[in-house]
XYZ file of C-alpha atoms in Angstrom:
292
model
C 32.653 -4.676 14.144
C 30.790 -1.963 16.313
C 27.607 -2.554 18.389
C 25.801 -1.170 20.858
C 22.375 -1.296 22.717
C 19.858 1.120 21.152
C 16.922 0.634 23.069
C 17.208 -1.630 26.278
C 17.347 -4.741 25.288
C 18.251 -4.533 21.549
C 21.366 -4.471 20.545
C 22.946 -3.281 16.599
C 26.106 -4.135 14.795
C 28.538 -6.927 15.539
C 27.028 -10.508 15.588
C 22.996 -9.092 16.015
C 20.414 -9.769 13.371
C 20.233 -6.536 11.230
C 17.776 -4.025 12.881
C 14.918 -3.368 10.212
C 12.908 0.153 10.559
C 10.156 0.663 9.023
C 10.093 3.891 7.703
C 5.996 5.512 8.231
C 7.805 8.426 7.383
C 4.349 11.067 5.930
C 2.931 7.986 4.283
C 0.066 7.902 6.551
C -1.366 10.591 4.094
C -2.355 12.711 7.261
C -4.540 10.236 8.567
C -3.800 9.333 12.615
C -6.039 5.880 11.944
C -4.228 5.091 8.860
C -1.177 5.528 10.773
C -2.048 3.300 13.473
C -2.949 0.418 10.939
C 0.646 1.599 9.357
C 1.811 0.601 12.826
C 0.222 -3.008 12.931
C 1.166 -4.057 10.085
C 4.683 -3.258 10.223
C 4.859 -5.333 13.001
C 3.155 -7.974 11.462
C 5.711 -7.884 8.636
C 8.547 -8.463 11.202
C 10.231 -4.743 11.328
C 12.043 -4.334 15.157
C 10.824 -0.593 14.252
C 8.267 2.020 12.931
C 9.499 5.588 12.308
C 8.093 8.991 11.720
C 8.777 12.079 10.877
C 8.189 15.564 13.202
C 8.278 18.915 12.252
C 7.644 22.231 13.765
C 6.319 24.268 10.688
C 7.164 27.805 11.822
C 10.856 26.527 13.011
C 11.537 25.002 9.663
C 10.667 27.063 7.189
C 10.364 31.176 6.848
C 7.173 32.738 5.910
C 7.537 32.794 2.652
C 8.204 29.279 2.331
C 5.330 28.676 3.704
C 3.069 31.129 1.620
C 4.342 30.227 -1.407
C 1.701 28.540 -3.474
C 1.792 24.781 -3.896
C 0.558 23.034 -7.258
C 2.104 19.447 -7.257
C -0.395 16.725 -7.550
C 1.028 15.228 -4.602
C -0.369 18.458 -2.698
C -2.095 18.883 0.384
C -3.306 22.210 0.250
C -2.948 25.810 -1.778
C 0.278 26.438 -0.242
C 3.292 24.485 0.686
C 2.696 25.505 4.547
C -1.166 24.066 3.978
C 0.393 20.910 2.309
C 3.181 20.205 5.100
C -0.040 21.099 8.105
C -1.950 18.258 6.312
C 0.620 16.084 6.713
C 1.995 17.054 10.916
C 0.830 15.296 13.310
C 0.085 17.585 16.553
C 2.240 16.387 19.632
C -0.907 14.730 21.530
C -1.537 12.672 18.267
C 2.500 11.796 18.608
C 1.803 10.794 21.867
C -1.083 8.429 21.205
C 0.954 6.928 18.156
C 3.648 5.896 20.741
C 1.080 4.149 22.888
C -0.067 2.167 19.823
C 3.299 0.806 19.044
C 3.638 0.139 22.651
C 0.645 -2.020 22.532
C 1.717 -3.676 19.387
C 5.946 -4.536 20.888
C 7.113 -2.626 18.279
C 9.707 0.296 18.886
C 8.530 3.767 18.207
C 10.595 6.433 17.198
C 10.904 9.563 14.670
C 13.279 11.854 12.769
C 13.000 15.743 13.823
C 13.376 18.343 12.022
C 14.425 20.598 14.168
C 15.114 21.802 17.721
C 10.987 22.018 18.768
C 10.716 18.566 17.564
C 13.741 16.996 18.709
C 13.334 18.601 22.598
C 9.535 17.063 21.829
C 10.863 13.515 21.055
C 13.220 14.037 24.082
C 10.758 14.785 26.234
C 8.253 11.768 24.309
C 10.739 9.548 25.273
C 12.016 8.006 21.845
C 14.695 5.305 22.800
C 17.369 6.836 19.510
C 17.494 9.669 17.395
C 17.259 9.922 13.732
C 19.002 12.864 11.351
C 17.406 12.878 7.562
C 19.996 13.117 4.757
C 18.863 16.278 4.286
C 20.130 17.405 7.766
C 23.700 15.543 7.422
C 25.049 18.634 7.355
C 23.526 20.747 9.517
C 26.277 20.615 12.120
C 24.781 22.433 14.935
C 21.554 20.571 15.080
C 23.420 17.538 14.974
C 25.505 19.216 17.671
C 22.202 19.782 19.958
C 20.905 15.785 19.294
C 24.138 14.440 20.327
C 23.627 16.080 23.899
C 20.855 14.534 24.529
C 23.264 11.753 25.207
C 21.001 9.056 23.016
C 21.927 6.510 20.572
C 22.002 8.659 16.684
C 21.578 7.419 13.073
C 22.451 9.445 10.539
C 21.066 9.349 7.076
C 24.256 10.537 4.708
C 22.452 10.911 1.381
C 22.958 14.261 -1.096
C 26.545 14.076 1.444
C 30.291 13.715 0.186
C 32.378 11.313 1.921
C 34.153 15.154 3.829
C 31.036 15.754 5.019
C 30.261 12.435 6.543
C 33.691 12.629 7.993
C 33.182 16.031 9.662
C 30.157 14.427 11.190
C 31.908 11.692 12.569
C 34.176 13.580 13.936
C 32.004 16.202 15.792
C 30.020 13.542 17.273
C 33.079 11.657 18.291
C 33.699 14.370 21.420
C 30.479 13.557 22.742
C 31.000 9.802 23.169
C 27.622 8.692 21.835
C 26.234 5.380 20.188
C 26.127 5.954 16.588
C 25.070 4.753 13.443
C 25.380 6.254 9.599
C 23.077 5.159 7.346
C 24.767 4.706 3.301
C 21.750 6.526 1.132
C 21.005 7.715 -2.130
C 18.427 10.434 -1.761
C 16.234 9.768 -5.268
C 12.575 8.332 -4.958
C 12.682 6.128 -6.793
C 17.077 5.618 -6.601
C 17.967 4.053 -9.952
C 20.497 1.425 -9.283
C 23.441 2.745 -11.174
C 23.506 5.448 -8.616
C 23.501 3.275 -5.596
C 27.208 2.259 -4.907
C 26.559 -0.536 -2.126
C 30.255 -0.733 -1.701
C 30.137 2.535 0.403
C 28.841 0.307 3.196
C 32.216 -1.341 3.009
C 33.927 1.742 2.619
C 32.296 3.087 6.002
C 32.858 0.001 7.908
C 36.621 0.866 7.464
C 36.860 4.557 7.767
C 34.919 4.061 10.723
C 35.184 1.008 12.610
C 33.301 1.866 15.659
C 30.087 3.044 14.097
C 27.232 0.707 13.077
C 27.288 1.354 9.490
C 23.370 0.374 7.953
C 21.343 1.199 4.473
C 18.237 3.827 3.924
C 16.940 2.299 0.609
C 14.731 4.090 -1.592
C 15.056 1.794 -4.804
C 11.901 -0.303 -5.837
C 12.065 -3.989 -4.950
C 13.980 -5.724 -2.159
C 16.739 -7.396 -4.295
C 19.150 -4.246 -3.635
C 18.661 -3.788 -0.030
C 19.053 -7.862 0.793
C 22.550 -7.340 -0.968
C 22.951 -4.321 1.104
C 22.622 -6.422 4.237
C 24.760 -9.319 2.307
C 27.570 -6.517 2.642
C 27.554 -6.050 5.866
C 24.760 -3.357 6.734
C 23.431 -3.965 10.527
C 20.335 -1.433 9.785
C 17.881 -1.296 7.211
C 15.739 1.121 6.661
C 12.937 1.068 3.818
C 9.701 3.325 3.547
C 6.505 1.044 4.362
C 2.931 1.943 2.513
C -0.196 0.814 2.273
C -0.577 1.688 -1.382
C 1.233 2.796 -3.680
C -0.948 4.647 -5.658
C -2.057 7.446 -2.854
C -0.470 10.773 -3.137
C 3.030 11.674 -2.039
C 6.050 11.512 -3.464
C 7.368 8.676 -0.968
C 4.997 5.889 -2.104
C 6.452 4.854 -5.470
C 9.880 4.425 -3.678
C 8.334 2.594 -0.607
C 7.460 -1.311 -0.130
C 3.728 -2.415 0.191
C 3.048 -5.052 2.891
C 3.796 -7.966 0.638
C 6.995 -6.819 -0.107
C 7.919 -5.272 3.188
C 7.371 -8.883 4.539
C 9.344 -10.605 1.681
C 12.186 -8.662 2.713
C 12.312 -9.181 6.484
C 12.012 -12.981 5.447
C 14.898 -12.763 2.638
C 16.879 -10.926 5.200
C 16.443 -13.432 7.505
C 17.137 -15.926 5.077
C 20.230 -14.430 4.253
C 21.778 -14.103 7.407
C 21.279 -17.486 8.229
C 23.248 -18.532 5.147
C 26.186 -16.181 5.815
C 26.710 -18.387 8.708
C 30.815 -18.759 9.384
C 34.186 -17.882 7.561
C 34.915 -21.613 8.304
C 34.967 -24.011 5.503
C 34.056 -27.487 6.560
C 31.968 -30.551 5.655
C 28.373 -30.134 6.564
C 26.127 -32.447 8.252
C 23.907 -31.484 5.179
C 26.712 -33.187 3.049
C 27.301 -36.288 4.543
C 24.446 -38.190 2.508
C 26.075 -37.035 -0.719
C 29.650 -37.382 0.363
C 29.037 -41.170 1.279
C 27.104 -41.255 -2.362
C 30.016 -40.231 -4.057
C 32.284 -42.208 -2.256
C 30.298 -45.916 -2.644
């Protein structure tokens, strides 16, 4: 099975305790304080990792994307471009979220959007890079990440198994640490649509990638089986409640639950234990019951 060390000191795949990221994602409604206490109490819950999400507005989207007007109830502003301002950290705010996490020993990191942001991140100094599913197939951004010459995980939701080869293969020439993330991009994902047993099919198409699971179900019962299968990373959204507005919060895991499920994990890795069938020491009580 494949590993590798993603930050210095932390390894992924193989033998290593599944690698659980906390996914901030824009559920910090805005809000640089709320995102700090985002921060702290993902590492109280036990995630290795907190992620964001960066964006550079006027590389993303045209004009008109931006100017078009914006009525959701999860909106920000008027517009979609006042909505998706509301929600952007500024790059000195990016840099003081870092710091944070720093101060807390948890790993910082962050998906970008695009080429501003990435070369940002780059120069921030996140240890890995993170592609959204709704990248996967943007082949020559994924081109520019991979020479940065960092670890990548890539989300592979709204992406056909082709696709997910064509991106394994691309990356392949540049000899990076990678990662592909199974996902079903719904919020909530019902669990009909899920298919865990793509994490098995990935670990065999591609044997030296650290195959994880982006979950956006509700509950923790689906992802635990996720890691029961074999997936090294987890990734699950983290809020603070779910009742605030964005469209994230009714597929994300409140503190409780966020904490449940770095324990069940736990729990279950532990009891996966060995292939090896023998008596346990646990046993011998019982066995010398049943034996008089």
């Amino acid at each position: 099975m494949a590993s590798f060390e993603l930050v210095p000191g932390c390894w992924v795949g193989g033998n290593c305790p599944c690698f659980i990221i906390a996914e901030i994602g824009q559920n910090h409604q805005g809000d640089i304080n709320i995102a700090k206490n985002m921060i702290e109490v993902a590492k109280k819950c036990g995630a290795n990792c907190v992620k964001f999400q960066k964006s550079d507005l006027n590389s993303r989207f045209n004009k008109a994307a931006l100017d078009r007007p914006y009525t959701s109830h999860h909106s920000w502003g008027n517009t979609y471009g006042q909505h998706r301002a509301h929600l952007e950290f500024s790059e000195s705010q990016f840099k003081e979220l870092k710091k944070h996490a720093e101060r807390h020993e948890i790993i910082f990191s962050a998906s970008g959007m695009d080429m501003v942001s990435l070369r940002f991140l780059n120069q921030l100094g996140v240890p890995f890079f993170k592609i959204g599913s709704g990248d996967a197939n943007n082949y020559s951004l994924i081109q520019d990440v991979a020479r940065f010459g960092k670890p990548l995980i890539v989300s592979t939701g709204m992406q056909s198994i082709d696709t997910v080869q064509k991106v394994y293969y691309l990356l392949k020439q540049f000899n990076i640490k990678l990662g592909f993330l199974h996902c079903v991009s719904a919020y909530p994902a019902p669990p009909s649509d899920i298919n865990l047993r793509v994490i098995q099919s990935y670990q065999e198409k591609f044997p030296d990638v650290v195959i994880g699971y982006s979950g956006h179900e509700t509950g923790t019962d689906i992802s635990i089986a996720a890691v029961a299968l074999g997936a090294k990373i987890l990734e699950r959204h983290l809020t603070l409640d779910k009742t605030w507005k964005g469209s994230d919060h009714c597929a994300s895991l409140d503190p409780e639950e966020f904490q449940q499920l770095v324990s069940q994990v736990r729990n279950v890795e532990t009891a996966l234990g060995s292939h090896i069938k023998i008596v346990r020491e646990s046993e011998i009580a019982c066995y010398r019951k049943s034996t008089g």
